[in-house]
Short mmCIF file of C-alpha atoms and ligand atoms in Angstrom, two decimals:
data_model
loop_
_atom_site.label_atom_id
_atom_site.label_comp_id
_atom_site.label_asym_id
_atom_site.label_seq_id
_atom_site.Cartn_x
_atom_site.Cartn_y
_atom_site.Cartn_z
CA UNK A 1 0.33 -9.16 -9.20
CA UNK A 2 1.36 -6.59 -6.55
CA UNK A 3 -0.47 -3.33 -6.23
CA UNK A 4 2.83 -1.67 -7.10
CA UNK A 5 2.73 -3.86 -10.72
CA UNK A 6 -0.80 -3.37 -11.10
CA UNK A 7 -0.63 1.08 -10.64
CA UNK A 8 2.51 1.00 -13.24
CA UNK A 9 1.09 -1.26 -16.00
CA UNK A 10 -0.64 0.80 -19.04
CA UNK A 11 -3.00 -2.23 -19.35
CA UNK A 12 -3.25 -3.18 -15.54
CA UNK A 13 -5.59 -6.51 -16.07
CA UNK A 14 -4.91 -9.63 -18.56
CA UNK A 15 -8.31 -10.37 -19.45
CA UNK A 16 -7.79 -13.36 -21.86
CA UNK A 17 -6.19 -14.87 -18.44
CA UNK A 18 -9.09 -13.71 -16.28
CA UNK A 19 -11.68 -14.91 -18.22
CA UNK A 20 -10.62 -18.38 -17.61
CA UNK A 21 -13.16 -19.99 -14.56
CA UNK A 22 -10.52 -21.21 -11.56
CA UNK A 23 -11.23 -25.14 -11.49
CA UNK A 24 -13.27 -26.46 -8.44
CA UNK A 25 -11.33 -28.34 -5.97
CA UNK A 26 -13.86 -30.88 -5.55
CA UNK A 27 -17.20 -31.18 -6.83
CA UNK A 28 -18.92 -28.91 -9.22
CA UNK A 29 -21.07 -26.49 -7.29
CA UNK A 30 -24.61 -26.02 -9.38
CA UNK A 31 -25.40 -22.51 -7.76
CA UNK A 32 -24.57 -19.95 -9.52
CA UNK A 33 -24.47 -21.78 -13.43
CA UNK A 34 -26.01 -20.33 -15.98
CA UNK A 35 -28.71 -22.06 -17.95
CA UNK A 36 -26.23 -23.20 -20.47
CA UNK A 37 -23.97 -24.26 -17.91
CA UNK A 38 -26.18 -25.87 -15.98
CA UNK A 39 -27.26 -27.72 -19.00
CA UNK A 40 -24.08 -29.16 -20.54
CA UNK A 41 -22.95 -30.41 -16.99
CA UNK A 42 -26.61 -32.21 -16.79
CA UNK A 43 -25.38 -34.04 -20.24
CA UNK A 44 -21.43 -34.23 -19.10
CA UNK A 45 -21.72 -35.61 -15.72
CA UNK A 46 -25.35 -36.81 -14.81
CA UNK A 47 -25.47 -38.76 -17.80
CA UNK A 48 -28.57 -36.78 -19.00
CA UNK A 49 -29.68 -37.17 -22.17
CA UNK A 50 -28.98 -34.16 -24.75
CA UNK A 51 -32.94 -34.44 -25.88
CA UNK A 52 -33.54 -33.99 -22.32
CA UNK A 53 -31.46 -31.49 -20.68
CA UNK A 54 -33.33 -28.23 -21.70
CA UNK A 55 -36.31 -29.54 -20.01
CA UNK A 56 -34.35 -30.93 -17.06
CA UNK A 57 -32.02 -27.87 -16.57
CA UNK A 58 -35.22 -25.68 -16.59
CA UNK A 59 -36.08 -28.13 -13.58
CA UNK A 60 -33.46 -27.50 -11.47
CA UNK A 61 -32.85 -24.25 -11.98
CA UNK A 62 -36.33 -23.20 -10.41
CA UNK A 63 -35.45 -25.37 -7.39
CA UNK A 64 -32.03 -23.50 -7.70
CA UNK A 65 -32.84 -20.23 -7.71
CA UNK A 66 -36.55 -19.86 -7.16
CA UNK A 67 -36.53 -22.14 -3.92
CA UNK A 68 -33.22 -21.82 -3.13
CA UNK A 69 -32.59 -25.44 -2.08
CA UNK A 70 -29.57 -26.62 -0.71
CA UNK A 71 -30.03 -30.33 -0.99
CA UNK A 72 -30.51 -32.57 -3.50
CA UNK A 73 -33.23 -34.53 -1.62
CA UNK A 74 -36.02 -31.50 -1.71
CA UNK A 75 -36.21 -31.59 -5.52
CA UNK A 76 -39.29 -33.86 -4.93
CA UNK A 77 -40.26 -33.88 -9.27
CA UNK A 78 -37.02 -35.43 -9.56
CA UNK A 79 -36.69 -38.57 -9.88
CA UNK A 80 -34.79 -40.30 -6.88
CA UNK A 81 -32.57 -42.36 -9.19
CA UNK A 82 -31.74 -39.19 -10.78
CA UNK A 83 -30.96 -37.23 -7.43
CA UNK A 84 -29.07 -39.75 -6.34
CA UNK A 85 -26.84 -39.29 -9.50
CA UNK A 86 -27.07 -35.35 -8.61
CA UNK A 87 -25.59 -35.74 -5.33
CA UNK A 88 -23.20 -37.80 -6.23
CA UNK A 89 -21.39 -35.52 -8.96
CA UNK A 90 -22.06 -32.44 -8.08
CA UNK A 91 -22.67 -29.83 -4.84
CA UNK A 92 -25.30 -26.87 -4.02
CA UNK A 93 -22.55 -25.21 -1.90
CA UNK A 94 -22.07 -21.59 -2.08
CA UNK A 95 -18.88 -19.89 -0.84
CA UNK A 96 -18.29 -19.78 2.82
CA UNK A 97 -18.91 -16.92 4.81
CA UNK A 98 -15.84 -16.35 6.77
CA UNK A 99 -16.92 -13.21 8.21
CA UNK A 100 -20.23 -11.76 8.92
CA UNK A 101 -21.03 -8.20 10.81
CA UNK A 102 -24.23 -6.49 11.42
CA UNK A 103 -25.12 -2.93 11.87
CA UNK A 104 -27.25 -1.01 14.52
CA UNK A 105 -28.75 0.21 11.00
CA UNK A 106 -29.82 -3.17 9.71
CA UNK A 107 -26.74 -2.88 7.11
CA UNK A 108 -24.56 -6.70 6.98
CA UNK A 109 -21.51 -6.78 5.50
CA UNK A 110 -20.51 -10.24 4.45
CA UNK A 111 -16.81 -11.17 3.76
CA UNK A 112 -17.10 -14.17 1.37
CA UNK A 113 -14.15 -16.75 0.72
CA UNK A 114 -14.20 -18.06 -2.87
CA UNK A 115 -10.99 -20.37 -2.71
CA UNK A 116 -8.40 -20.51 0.18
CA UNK A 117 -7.17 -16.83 0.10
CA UNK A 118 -9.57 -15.45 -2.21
CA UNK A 119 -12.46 -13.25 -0.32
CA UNK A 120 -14.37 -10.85 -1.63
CA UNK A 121 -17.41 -8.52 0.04
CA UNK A 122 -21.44 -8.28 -0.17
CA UNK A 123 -23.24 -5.89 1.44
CA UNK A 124 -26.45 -5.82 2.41
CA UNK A 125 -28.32 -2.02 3.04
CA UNK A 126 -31.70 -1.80 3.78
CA UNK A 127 -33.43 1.52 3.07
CA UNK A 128 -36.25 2.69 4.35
CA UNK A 129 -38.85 2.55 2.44
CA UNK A 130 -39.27 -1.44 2.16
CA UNK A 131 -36.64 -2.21 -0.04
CA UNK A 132 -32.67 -2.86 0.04
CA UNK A 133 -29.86 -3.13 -1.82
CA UNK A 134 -27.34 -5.91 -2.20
CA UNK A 135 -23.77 -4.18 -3.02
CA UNK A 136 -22.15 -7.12 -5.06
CA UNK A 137 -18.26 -7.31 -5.90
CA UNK A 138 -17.61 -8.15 -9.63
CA UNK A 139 -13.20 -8.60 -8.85
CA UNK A 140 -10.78 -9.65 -5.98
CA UNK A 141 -9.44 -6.37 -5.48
CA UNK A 142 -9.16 -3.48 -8.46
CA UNK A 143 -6.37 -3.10 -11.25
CA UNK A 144 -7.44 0.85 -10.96
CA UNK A 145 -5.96 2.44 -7.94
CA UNK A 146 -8.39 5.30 -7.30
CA UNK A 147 -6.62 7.19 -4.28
CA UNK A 148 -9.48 7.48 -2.44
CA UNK A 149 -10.38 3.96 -2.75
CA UNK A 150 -9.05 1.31 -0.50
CA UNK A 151 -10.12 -1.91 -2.49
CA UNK A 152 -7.46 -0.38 -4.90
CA UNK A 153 -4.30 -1.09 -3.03
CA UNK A 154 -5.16 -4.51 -2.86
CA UNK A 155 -2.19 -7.13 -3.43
CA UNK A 156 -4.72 -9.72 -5.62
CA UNK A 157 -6.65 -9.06 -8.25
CA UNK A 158 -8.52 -11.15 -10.33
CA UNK A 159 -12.13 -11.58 -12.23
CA UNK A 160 -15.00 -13.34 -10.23
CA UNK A 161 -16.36 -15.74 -12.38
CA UNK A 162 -20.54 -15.16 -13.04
CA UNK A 163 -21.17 -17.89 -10.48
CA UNK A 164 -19.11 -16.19 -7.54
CA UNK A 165 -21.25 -12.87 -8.25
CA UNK A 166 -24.53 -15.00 -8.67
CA UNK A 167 -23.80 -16.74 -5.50
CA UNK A 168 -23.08 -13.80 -3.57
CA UNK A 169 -26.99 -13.33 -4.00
CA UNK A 170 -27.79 -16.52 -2.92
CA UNK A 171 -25.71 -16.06 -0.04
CA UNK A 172 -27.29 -12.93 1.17
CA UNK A 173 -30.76 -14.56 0.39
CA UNK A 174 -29.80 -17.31 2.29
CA UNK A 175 -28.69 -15.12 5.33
CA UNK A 176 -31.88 -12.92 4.97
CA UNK A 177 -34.03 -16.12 4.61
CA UNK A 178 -35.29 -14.66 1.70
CA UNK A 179 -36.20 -18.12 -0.16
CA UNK A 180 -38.51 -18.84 -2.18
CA UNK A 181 -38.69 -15.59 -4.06
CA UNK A 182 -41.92 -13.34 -3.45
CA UNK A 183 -42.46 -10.47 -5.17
CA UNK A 184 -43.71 -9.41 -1.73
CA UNK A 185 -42.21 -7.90 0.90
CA UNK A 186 -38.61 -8.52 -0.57
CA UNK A 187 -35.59 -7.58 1.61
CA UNK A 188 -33.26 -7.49 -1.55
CA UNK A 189 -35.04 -4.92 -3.99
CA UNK A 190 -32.14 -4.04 -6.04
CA UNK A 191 -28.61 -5.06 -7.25
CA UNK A 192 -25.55 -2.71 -7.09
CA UNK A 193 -22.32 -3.59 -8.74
CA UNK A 194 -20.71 -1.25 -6.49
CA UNK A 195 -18.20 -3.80 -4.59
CA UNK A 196 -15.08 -4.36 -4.99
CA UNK A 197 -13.70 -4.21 -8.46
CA UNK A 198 -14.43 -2.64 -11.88
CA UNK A 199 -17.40 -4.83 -13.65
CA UNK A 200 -16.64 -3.24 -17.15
CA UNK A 201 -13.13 -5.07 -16.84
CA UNK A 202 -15.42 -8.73 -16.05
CA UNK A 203 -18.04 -7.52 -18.59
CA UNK A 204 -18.45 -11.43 -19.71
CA UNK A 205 -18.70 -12.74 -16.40
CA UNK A 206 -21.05 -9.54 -14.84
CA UNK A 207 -23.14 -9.99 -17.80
CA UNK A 208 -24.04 -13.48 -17.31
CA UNK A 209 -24.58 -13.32 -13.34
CA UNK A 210 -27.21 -10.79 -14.34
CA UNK A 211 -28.81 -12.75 -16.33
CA UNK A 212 -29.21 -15.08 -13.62
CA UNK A 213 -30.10 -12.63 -11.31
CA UNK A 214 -32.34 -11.15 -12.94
CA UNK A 215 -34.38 -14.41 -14.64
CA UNK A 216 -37.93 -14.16 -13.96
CA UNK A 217 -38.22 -18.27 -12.85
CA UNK A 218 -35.30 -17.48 -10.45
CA UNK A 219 -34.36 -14.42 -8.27
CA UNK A 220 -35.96 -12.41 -10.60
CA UNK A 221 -34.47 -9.28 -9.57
CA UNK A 222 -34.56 -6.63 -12.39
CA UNK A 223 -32.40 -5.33 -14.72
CA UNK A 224 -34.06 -1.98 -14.02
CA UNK A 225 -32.98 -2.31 -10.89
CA UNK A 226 -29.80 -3.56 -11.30
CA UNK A 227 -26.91 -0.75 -11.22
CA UNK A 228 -23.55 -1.70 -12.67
CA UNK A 229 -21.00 1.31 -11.58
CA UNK A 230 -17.71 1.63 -13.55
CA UNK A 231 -15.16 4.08 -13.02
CA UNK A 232 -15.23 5.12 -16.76
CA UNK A 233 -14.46 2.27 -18.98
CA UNK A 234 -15.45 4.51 -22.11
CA UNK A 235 -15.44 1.73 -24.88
CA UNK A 236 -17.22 -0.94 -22.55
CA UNK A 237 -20.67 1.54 -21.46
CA UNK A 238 -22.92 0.70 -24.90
CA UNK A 239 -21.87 -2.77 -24.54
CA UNK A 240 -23.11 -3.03 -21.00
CA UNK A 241 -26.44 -1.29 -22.11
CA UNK A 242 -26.49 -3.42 -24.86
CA UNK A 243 -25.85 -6.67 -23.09
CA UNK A 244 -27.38 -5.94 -19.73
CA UNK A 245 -29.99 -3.52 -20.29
CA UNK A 246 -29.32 -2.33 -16.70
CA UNK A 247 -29.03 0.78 -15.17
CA UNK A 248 -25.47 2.96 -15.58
CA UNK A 249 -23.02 4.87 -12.31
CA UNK A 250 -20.64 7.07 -13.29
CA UNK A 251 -17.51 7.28 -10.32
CA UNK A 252 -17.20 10.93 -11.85
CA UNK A 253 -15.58 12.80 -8.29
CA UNK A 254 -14.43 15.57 -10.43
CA UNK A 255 -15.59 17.70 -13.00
CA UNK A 256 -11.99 18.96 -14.85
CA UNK A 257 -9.42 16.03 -16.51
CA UNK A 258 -6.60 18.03 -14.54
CA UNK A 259 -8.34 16.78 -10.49
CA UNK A 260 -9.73 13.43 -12.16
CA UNK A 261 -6.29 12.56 -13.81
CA UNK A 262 -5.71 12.19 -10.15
CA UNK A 263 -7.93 10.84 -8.43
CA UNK A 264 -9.32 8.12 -11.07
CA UNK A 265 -6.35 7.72 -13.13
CA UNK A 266 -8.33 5.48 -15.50
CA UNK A 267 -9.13 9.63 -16.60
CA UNK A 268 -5.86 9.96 -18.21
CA UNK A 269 -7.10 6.96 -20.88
CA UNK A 270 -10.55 7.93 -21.06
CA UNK A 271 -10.74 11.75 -20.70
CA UNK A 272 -14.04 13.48 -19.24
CA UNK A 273 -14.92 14.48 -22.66
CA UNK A 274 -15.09 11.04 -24.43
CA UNK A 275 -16.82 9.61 -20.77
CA UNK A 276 -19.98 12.31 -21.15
CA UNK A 277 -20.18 11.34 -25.02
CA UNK A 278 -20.31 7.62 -24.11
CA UNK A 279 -22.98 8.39 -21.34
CA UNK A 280 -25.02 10.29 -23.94
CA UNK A 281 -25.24 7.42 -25.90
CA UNK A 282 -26.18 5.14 -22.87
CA UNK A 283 -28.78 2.56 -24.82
CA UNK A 284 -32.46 3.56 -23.59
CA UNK A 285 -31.27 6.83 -21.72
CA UNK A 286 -34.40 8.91 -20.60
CA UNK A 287 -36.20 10.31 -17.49
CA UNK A 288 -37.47 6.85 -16.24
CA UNK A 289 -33.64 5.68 -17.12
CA UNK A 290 -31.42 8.19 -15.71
CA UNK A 291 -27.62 7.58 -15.07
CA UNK A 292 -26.33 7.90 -11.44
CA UNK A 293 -23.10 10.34 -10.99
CA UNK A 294 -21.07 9.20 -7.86
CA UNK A 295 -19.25 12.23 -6.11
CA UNK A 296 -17.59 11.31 -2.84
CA UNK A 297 -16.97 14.25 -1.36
CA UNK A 298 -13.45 14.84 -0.24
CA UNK A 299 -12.15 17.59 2.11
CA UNK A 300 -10.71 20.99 0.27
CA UNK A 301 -10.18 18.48 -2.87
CA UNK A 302 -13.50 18.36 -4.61
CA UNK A 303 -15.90 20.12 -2.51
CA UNK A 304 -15.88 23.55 -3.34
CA UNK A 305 -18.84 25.31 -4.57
CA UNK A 306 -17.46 26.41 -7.63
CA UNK A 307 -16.99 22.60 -8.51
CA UNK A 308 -21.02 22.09 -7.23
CA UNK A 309 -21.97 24.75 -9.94
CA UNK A 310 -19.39 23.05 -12.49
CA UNK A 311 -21.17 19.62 -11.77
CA UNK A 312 -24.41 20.62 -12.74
CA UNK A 313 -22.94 22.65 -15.86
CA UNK A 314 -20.90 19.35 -16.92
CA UNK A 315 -24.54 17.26 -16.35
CA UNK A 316 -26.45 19.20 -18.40
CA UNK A 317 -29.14 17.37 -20.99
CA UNK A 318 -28.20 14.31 -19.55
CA UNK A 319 -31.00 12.38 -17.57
CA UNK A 320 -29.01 12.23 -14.37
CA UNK A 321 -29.07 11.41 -10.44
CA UNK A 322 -26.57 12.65 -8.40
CA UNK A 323 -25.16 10.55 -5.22
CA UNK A 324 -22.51 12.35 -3.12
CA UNK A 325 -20.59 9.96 -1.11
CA UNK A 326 -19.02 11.77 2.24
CA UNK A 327 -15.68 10.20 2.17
CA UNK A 328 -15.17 6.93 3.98
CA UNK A 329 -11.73 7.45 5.76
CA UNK A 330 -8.88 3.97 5.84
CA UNK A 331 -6.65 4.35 8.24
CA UNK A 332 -3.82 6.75 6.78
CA UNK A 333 -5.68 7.39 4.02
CA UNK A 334 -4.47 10.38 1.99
CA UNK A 335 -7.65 12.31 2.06
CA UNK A 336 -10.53 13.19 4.57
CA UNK A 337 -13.81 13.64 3.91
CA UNK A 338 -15.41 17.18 3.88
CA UNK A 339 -16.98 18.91 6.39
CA UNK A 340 -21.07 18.14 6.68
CA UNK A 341 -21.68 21.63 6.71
CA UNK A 342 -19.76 21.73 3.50
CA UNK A 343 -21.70 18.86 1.93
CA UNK A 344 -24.53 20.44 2.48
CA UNK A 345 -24.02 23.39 1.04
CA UNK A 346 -22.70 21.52 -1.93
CA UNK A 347 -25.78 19.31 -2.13
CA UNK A 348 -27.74 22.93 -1.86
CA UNK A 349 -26.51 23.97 -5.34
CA UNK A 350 -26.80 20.41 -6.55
CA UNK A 351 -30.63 20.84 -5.13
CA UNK A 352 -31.76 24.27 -6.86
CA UNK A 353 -30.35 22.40 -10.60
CA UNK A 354 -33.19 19.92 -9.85
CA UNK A 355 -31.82 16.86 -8.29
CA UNK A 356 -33.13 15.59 -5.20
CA UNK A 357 -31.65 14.39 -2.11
CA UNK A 358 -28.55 13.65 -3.46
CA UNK A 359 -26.69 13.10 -0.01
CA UNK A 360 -25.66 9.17 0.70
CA UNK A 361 -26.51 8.88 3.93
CA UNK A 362 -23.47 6.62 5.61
CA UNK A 363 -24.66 3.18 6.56
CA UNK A 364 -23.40 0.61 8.74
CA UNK A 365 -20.07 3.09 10.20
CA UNK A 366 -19.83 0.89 13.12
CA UNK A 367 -18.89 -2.24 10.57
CA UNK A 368 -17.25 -0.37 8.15
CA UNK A 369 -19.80 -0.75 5.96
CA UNK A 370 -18.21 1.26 2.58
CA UNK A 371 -17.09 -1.18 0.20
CA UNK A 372 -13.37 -2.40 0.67
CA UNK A 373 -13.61 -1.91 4.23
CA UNK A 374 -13.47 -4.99 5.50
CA UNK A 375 -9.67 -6.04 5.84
CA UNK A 376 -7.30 -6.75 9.23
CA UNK A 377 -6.14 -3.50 10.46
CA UNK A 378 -2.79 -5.22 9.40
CA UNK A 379 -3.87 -5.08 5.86
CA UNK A 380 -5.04 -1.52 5.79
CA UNK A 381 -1.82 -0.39 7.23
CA UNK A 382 0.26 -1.93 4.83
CA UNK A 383 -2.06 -0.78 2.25
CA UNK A 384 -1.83 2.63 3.19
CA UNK A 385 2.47 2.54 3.42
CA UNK A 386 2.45 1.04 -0.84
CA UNK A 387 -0.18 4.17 -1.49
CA UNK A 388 2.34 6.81 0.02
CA UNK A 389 4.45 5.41 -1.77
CA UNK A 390 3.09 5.58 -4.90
CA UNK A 391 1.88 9.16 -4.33
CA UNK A 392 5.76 9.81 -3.37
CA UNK A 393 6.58 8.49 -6.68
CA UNK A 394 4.37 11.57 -8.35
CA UNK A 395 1.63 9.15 -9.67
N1 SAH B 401 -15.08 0.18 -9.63
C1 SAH B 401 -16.39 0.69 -9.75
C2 SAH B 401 -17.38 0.11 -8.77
C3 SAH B 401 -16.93 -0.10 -7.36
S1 SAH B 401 -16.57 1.32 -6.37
C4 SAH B 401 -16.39 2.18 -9.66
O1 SAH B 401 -15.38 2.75 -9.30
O2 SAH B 401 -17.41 2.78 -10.01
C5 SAH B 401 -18.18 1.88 -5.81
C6 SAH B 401 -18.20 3.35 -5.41
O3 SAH B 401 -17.58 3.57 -4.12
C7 SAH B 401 -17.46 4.23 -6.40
O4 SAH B 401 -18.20 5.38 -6.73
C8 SAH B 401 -16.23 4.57 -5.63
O5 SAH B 401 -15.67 5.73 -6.13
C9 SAH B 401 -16.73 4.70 -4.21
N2 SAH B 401 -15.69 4.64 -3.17
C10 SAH B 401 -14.54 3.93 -3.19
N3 SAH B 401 -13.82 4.14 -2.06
C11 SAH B 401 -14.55 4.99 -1.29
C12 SAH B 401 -14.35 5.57 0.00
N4 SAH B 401 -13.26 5.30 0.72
N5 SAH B 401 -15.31 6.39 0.48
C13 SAH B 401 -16.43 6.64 -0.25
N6 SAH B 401 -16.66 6.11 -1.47
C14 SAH B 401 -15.74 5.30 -1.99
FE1 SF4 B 402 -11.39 0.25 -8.52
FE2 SF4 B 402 -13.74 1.52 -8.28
FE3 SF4 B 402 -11.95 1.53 -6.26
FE4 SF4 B 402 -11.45 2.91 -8.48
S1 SF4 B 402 -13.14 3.27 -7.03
S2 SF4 B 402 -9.98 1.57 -7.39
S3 SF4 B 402 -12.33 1.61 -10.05
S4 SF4 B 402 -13.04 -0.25 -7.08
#
């Protein structure tokens, strides 16, 4: 699918395709399989015996995911006969890392090939105060064409499978030597499913990485702090709650239908009205579970101060955070991001409603850190010529 297909179509992405797992070109990989999975390939290809294959998948998954191995041989309370079998049928490979970059700031950006062609981007950013989040990608590209958003005009889309997002965890981990998993001193606190791609379109898939993620005999990182950011997917939010139990982002970056019909077109399906009564209803919404609102702020589009005020007014009774994004320019990008003094000022109004330091500080500038940033100047250019366009053609 082009991204000129992709902006036209009512129903941009054919999930009942998607959902479909690409088949390995060689041997099955057993990072990143869920217990179930990891299970019925015990019985289908290691010969395991049904009676068995609870106890033995419950085995390797702590070597898996608590240790982290990446060989066959350290699984030292498995039998040899049986790891012999192991390595012969399957793999502990995760997806290559074709590109790797590291900030001044600590922030690594990972570009992460799943099959010849395919990449999609991690990001590491480490806070402050002893923790970090991983930034995880749930699609290869976006169906939605935000025009702010560069992962948007991307040629390719399709769903990761759960085992390409769970092994983009691993694959930090690995990088951050980060194995076995202490619940001391972690580098990776928290997961953010704020990557490339909308998760509520890969709900299956997202759904199932987290529970891998998040399994206490494994990474164990929690579904509390696990945030899965959609762009408004109204009748996909109590499922996620319901499924995930995780924490909920709102892309709002407008507080009227007429400026979000732009800028998130998903707005003309879902309008604001029907997104803040989905939100409401947000499964176990409360002070100690409040939803994040992202805002990038873009120049003379968004920023005003009447719009601050009209944020806060639109928020109103619901347990909220609020995250304004300066702007994170592409090259030819239709919009620039405001001025700081401006962002300030907004955050200022944002401030006296009772939200605290709401600014995003930018990380990692000199890599290009913001999600779907890391493409060939080539890429971006040609990316930004099918976005003009578009706009041209009064999208
Ligand atoms: N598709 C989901 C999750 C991925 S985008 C969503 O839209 O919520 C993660 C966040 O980055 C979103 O809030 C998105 O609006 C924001 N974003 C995208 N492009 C950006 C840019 N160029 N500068 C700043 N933020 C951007
Ligand atoms: Fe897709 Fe999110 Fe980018 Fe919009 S902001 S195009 S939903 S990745």
């Amino acid at each position: 699918m082009n991204a000129q297909t992709a902006s036209s179509s009512a129903h941009p992405l054919d999930l009942s395709f998607d959902r479909r797992a690409p088949k390995p070109a060689g041997p099955l990989s057993l990072a990143g399989l869920t217990r179930p999975q990891l299970r019925d390939a015990l019985i289908a290809h290691a010969g395991v015996d049904e009676k068995k294959a609870k106890m033995r998948a419950d085995q390797l998954w702590r070597w898996i995911y608590h240790y982290g191995v990446t060989s066959f041989e350290e699984m030292t309370n498995v039998s040899k006969d049986l790891r012999a079998v192991l390595a012969r049928e399957f793999t502990l490979d995760r997806p290559k890392i074709v590109e790797r970059l590291v900030s001044v700031d600590g922030t690594r950006k990972y570009l992460i090939q799943l099959a010849p062609g395919v990449e999609c981007e991690t990001v590491f950013i480490p806070d402050v105060a002893r923790s970090g989040a991983l930034c995880v990608s749930s699609q290869v590209g976006c169906t939605l064409n935000c025009t702010f958003c560069h992962t948007g005009t991307q040629a390719l889309v399709r769903n990761l499978t759960a085992a390409e997002i769970a092994a983009q965890v691993m694959i930090a981990r690995d990088d951050l030597e980060e194995w076995p998993t202490s619940n001391e001193n972690r580098k990776i606190t928290n997961i953010v499913f704020m990557g490339m791609g909308e998760p509520l379109y890969n709900l299956d898939h997202v759904s199932d990485a987290i529970d891998i993620i998040s399994d206490g005999d494994g990474m164990a990182i929690g579904r509390r702090r696990t945030t899965v950011s959609t762009s408004g997917v109204v009748p996909k939010i109590q499922e996620l709650g319901e499924r995930t139990g995780t924490m909920l982002a709102i892309s709002l970056h407008a507080t009227n239908d007429d400026l979000r019909n732009e800028l998130v077109p998903l707005n003309r399906k879902y309008p604001l009205a029907e997104l803040m009564d989905a939100i409401r209803a947000y499964p176990g919404l409360g002070n100690s579970k409040r939803v994040t609102f992202e805002y990038v702020m873009l120049k003379g589009v968004n920023d005003s101060l009447a719009e601050a005020r009209a944020l806060v007014k639109l928020l109103k009774g619901v347990p909220a955070k609020i995250n304004l994004i300066p702007f994170n320019p592409w090259p030819n990008s239709p919009y620039e991001c405001s001025d700081w003094d401006q962002i300030e000022a907004f955050a200022d109004v944002v401030n006296r409603a009772g939200y605290a330091s709401p600014i995003r500080t930018p990380r990692g500038r000199d890599i290009f850190a913001a999600c779907g940033q890391l493409r060939s100047e080539s890429e971006k250019i040609k990316a930004s010529v099918l976005r003009k366009q578009r706009l041209a053609g009064g999208e």
